[in-house]
Structure formats: structure tokens, C-alpha cells
């Protein structure tokens, strides 16, 4: 009885292994294209628009937030207009995620600028670059933050 069960198990495993899907070479090309698209993110970007805010200049009177992408090291860093931050860059194609752990300095900040920046950053799920110098952070289908290439 044990031999019958063992033989049945081995036959099932062999059948499962032989019916695995083969890799699609065209899928690999499209994935490579998505990866090369992320090079558009590289460099420094300065915030110029936040959804729901009256004006970026009034929200950040002394220093506008900046975000930097180091594609080689897969790191993101920047300044919230008050404190500095850095962490791992989690980007695949045009999907981006800022919900992971980030290091943040803890200086006292006046106003709501830093809170608005960080809260909106966590809502972003995709990105796009238009005209080579405008970075859009998108939630769903709405651009909630825009940056200008520095």
C-alpha cells in the first residue's frame, strides 16, 4: 500500500514539473523596457505642486521639498522642506512605493508642509515624466504631486 501511494505521489510530481509553463521571450523584452524607463527618475527633483494645497510657496516658505533618485544604488533621498530622509527605492516600471521604512531626521518643523509632503508621498502608487523635466507622482489616475528636474 505504501509503495502504491509513493508511486502515485512521484507520478503527480513528475506530471506537475513537465507541465510548467515555458518562459515567454517577448515578456522579458517588455520587462527590460520597463526597467530602462526608470532611468528617467534619476537625479534631483524639486516639488512645485501638491494636490489640495493653496500654493507650494506658502506651504514651504523657506525651502521647497526635494527628492533624489540614485538608480545604481536603488536609493531615494531628499528633504521634506525641513527634515532629510532616505531609504530603499522600490520601483518597478511605472509603479513606485514609498510605504517602506525610511530614515528621517527629527528637527522641529513649523507649519504643515512636512506632514503634507510625507502623507502624500505614502499615497503615491505610480509615476510619469512629461517633457523630460516634470515628474508626476500619481495616486490612482490623479497627479497628487509634481516636481521639476533640478
mmCIF file of C-alpha atoms in Angstrom:
data_model
loop_
_atom_site.group_PDB
_atom_site.id
_atom_site.type_symbol
_atom_site.label_atom_id
_atom_site.label_comp_id
_atom_site.label_asym_id
_atom_site.label_seq_id
_atom_site.Cartn_x
_atom_site.Cartn_y
_atom_site.Cartn_z
ATOM 1 C CA UNK A 1 0.000 0.000 0.000
ATOM 2 C CA UNK A 2 2.851 2.383 0.872
ATOM 3 C CA UNK A 3 4.537 1.652 -2.466
ATOM 4 C CA UNK A 4 1.330 2.473 -4.335
ATOM 5 C CA UNK A 5 0.982 5.824 -2.546
ATOM 6 C CA UNK A 6 4.663 6.631 -3.125
ATOM 7 C CA UNK A 7 4.417 5.776 -6.830
ATOM 8 C CA UNK A 8 1.269 7.897 -7.193
ATOM 9 C CA UNK A 9 2.968 10.832 -5.464
ATOM 10 C CA UNK A 10 6.063 10.591 -7.694
ATOM 11 C CA UNK A 11 3.895 10.388 -10.821
ATOM 12 C CA UNK A 12 1.972 13.532 -9.759
ATOM 13 C CA UNK A 13 5.200 15.445 -9.079
ATOM 14 C CA UNK A 14 6.666 14.445 -12.441
ATOM 15 C CA UNK A 15 3.471 15.446 -14.255
ATOM 16 C CA UNK A 16 3.380 18.817 -12.469
ATOM 17 C CA UNK A 17 7.014 19.526 -13.348
ATOM 18 C CA UNK A 18 6.583 18.612 -17.002
ATOM 19 C CA UNK A 19 3.516 20.827 -17.438
ATOM 20 C CA UNK A 20 5.170 24.012 -16.110
ATOM 21 C CA UNK A 21 4.777 26.975 -18.456
ATOM 22 C CA UNK A 22 7.735 27.874 -20.595
ATOM 23 C CA UNK A 23 9.217 31.382 -20.359
ATOM 24 C CA UNK A 24 7.933 33.840 -22.932
ATOM 25 C CA UNK A 25 10.877 35.661 -24.559
ATOM 26 C CA UNK A 26 8.702 38.662 -25.534
ATOM 27 C CA UNK A 27 7.732 39.182 -21.887
ATOM 28 C CA UNK A 28 11.395 39.518 -20.970
ATOM 29 C CA UNK A 29 11.843 42.260 -23.566
ATOM 30 C CA UNK A 30 8.878 44.250 -22.249
ATOM 31 C CA UNK A 31 10.172 43.882 -18.670
ATOM 32 C CA UNK A 32 13.561 45.221 -19.814
ATOM 33 C CA UNK A 33 11.813 48.169 -21.415
ATOM 34 C CA UNK A 34 10.049 48.933 -18.140
ATOM 35 C CA UNK A 35 13.321 48.761 -16.248
ATOM 36 C CA UNK A 36 15.027 51.184 -18.633
ATOM 37 C CA UNK A 37 12.093 53.595 -18.228
ATOM 38 C CA UNK A 38 13.081 54.052 -14.581
ATOM 39 C CA UNK A 39 16.254 55.852 -15.684
ATOM 40 C CA UNK A 40 14.005 58.881 -16.250
ATOM 41 C CA UNK A 41 13.693 59.140 -12.456
ATOM 42 C CA UNK A 42 17.442 59.543 -11.894
ATOM 43 C CA UNK A 43 18.624 62.810 -10.387
ATOM 44 C CA UNK A 44 17.147 65.570 -8.226
ATOM 45 C CA UNK A 45 13.608 66.908 -8.430
ATOM 46 C CA UNK A 46 12.075 69.939 -6.653
ATOM 47 C CA UNK A 47 8.403 69.984 -5.624
ATOM 48 C CA UNK A 48 6.233 72.530 -7.459
ATOM 49 C CA UNK A 49 2.670 71.210 -6.882
ATOM 50 C CA UNK A 50 0.769 69.335 -4.154
ATOM 51 C CA UNK A 51 -2.904 68.433 -4.613
ATOM 52 C CA UNK A 52 -5.244 70.115 -2.163
ATOM 53 C CA UNK A 53 -2.766 72.850 -1.198
ATOM 54 C CA UNK A 54 -3.241 76.510 -1.973
ATOM 55 C CA UNK A 55 0.323 77.158 -3.142
ATOM 56 C CA UNK A 56 3.617 75.365 -2.700
ATOM 57 C CA UNK A 57 5.353 78.673 -1.883
ATOM 58 C CA UNK A 58 3.046 79.331 1.088
ATOM 59 C CA UNK A 59 3.281 75.725 2.316
ATOM 60 C CA UNK A 60 7.100 75.782 2.077
ATOM 61 C CA UNK A 61 8.117 79.447 2.576
ATOM 62 C CA UNK A 62 11.832 78.849 3.230
ATOM 63 C CA UNK A 63 12.745 75.639 1.396
ATOM 64 C CA UNK A 64 10.832 73.500 -1.108
ATOM 65 C CA UNK A 65 10.997 69.705 -0.756
ATOM 66 C CA UNK A 66 13.484 67.890 -2.977
ATOM 67 C CA UNK A 67 13.627 64.199 -3.869
ATOM 68 C CA UNK A 68 16.712 62.430 -5.278
ATOM 69 C CA UNK A 69 16.791 59.068 -7.038
ATOM 70 C CA UNK A 70 20.027 57.058 -7.134
ATOM 71 C CA UNK A 71 19.163 54.326 -9.620
ATOM 72 C CA UNK A 72 22.512 52.499 -9.329
ATOM 73 C CA UNK A 73 22.255 52.158 -5.544
ATOM 74 C CA UNK A 74 18.435 51.760 -5.659
ATOM 75 C CA UNK A 75 18.052 54.507 -3.025
ATOM 76 C CA UNK A 76 15.799 57.521 -2.626
ATOM 77 C CA UNK A 77 16.681 60.541 -0.506
ATOM 78 C CA UNK A 78 15.706 64.146 -0.148
ATOM 79 C CA UNK A 79 14.385 66.888 2.038
ATOM 80 C CA UNK A 80 10.811 67.469 3.206
ATOM 81 C CA UNK A 81 11.318 71.221 3.325
ATOM 82 C CA UNK A 82 12.576 70.748 6.890
ATOM 83 C CA UNK A 83 13.993 67.277 7.592
ATOM 84 C CA UNK A 84 16.125 64.985 5.442
ATOM 85 C CA UNK A 85 15.002 61.461 4.548
ATOM 86 C CA UNK A 86 16.436 58.402 2.802
ATOM 87 C CA UNK A 87 15.542 54.798 2.182
ATOM 88 C CA UNK A 88 15.313 51.987 -0.354
ATOM 89 C CA UNK A 89 13.934 52.767 -3.801
ATOM 90 C CA UNK A 90 11.004 50.451 -4.537
ATOM 91 C CA UNK A 91 10.167 50.953 -8.206
ATOM 92 C CA UNK A 92 9.107 48.502 -10.918
ATOM 93 C CA UNK A 93 8.307 50.016 -14.268
ATOM 94 C CA UNK A 94 5.983 52.916 -13.522
ATOM 95 C CA UNK A 95 4.886 51.560 -10.143
ATOM 96 C CA UNK A 96 6.533 53.152 -7.112
ATOM 97 C CA UNK A 97 6.107 52.589 -3.379
ATOM 98 C CA UNK A 98 7.121 54.934 -0.564
ATOM 99 C CA UNK A 99 5.432 52.979 2.246
ATOM 100 C CA UNK A 100 8.615 51.108 3.209
ATOM 101 C CA UNK A 101 10.909 52.093 6.073
ATOM 102 C CA UNK A 102 12.607 55.477 5.640
ATOM 103 C CA UNK A 103 15.156 57.209 7.850
ATOM 104 C CA UNK A 104 14.081 60.760 8.748
ATOM 105 C CA UNK A 105 15.911 63.417 10.753
ATOM 106 C CA UNK A 106 13.883 64.889 13.610
ATOM 107 C CA UNK A 107 14.294 68.661 13.588
ATOM 108 C CA UNK A 108 11.366 70.762 14.792
ATOM 109 C CA UNK A 109 9.349 71.937 11.791
ATOM 110 C CA UNK A 110 6.842 74.785 11.763
ATOM 111 C CA UNK A 111 3.693 74.629 9.667
ATOM 112 C CA UNK A 112 2.146 71.610 7.969
ATOM 113 C CA UNK A 113 4.470 71.340 4.971
ATOM 114 C CA UNK A 114 6.389 68.263 6.109
ATOM 115 C CA UNK A 115 3.225 66.396 7.122
ATOM 116 C CA UNK A 116 1.540 67.192 3.799
ATOM 117 C CA UNK A 117 4.630 66.066 1.848
ATOM 118 C CA UNK A 118 5.103 62.769 3.713
ATOM 119 C CA UNK A 119 1.379 61.909 3.764
ATOM 120 C CA UNK A 120 1.080 62.454 0.006
ATOM 121 C CA UNK A 121 4.290 60.528 -0.674
ATOM 122 C CA UNK A 122 2.786 57.457 1.021
ATOM 123 C CA UNK A 123 -0.315 57.676 -1.223
ATOM 124 C CA UNK A 124 1.660 57.603 -4.485
ATOM 125 C CA UNK A 125 1.497 54.346 -6.461
ATOM 126 C CA UNK A 126 2.689 55.302 -9.966
ATOM 127 C CA UNK A 127 4.876 57.915 -11.609
ATOM 128 C CA UNK A 128 5.380 59.520 -15.010
ATOM 129 C CA UNK A 129 7.775 62.023 -16.537
ATOM 130 C CA UNK A 130 6.468 64.542 -19.058
ATOM 131 C CA UNK A 131 8.619 66.766 -21.273
ATOM 132 C CA UNK A 132 11.717 65.239 -19.648
ATOM 133 C CA UNK A 133 11.613 67.734 -16.790
ATOM 134 C CA UNK A 134 8.294 67.247 -14.954
ATOM 135 C CA UNK A 135 7.903 64.282 -12.601
ATOM 136 C CA UNK A 136 4.316 63.382 -11.687
ATOM 137 C CA UNK A 137 3.504 61.262 -8.651
ATOM 138 C CA UNK A 138 0.120 59.665 -9.217
ATOM 139 C CA UNK A 139 -2.473 58.107 -6.908
ATOM 140 C CA UNK A 140 -4.935 56.089 -8.978
ATOM 141 C CA UNK A 141 -5.251 58.334 -12.036
ATOM 142 C CA UNK A 142 -4.712 61.711 -10.321
ATOM 143 C CA UNK A 143 -1.367 63.514 -10.142
ATOM 144 C CA UNK A 144 -1.100 64.453 -6.461
ATOM 145 C CA UNK A 145 2.472 65.802 -6.578
ATOM 146 C CA UNK A 146 4.622 67.349 -9.320
ATOM 147 C CA UNK A 147 8.348 68.008 -9.347
ATOM 148 C CA UNK A 148 10.692 69.917 -11.653
ATOM 149 C CA UNK A 149 14.091 68.486 -12.633
ATOM 150 C CA UNK A 150 16.941 70.344 -10.932
#
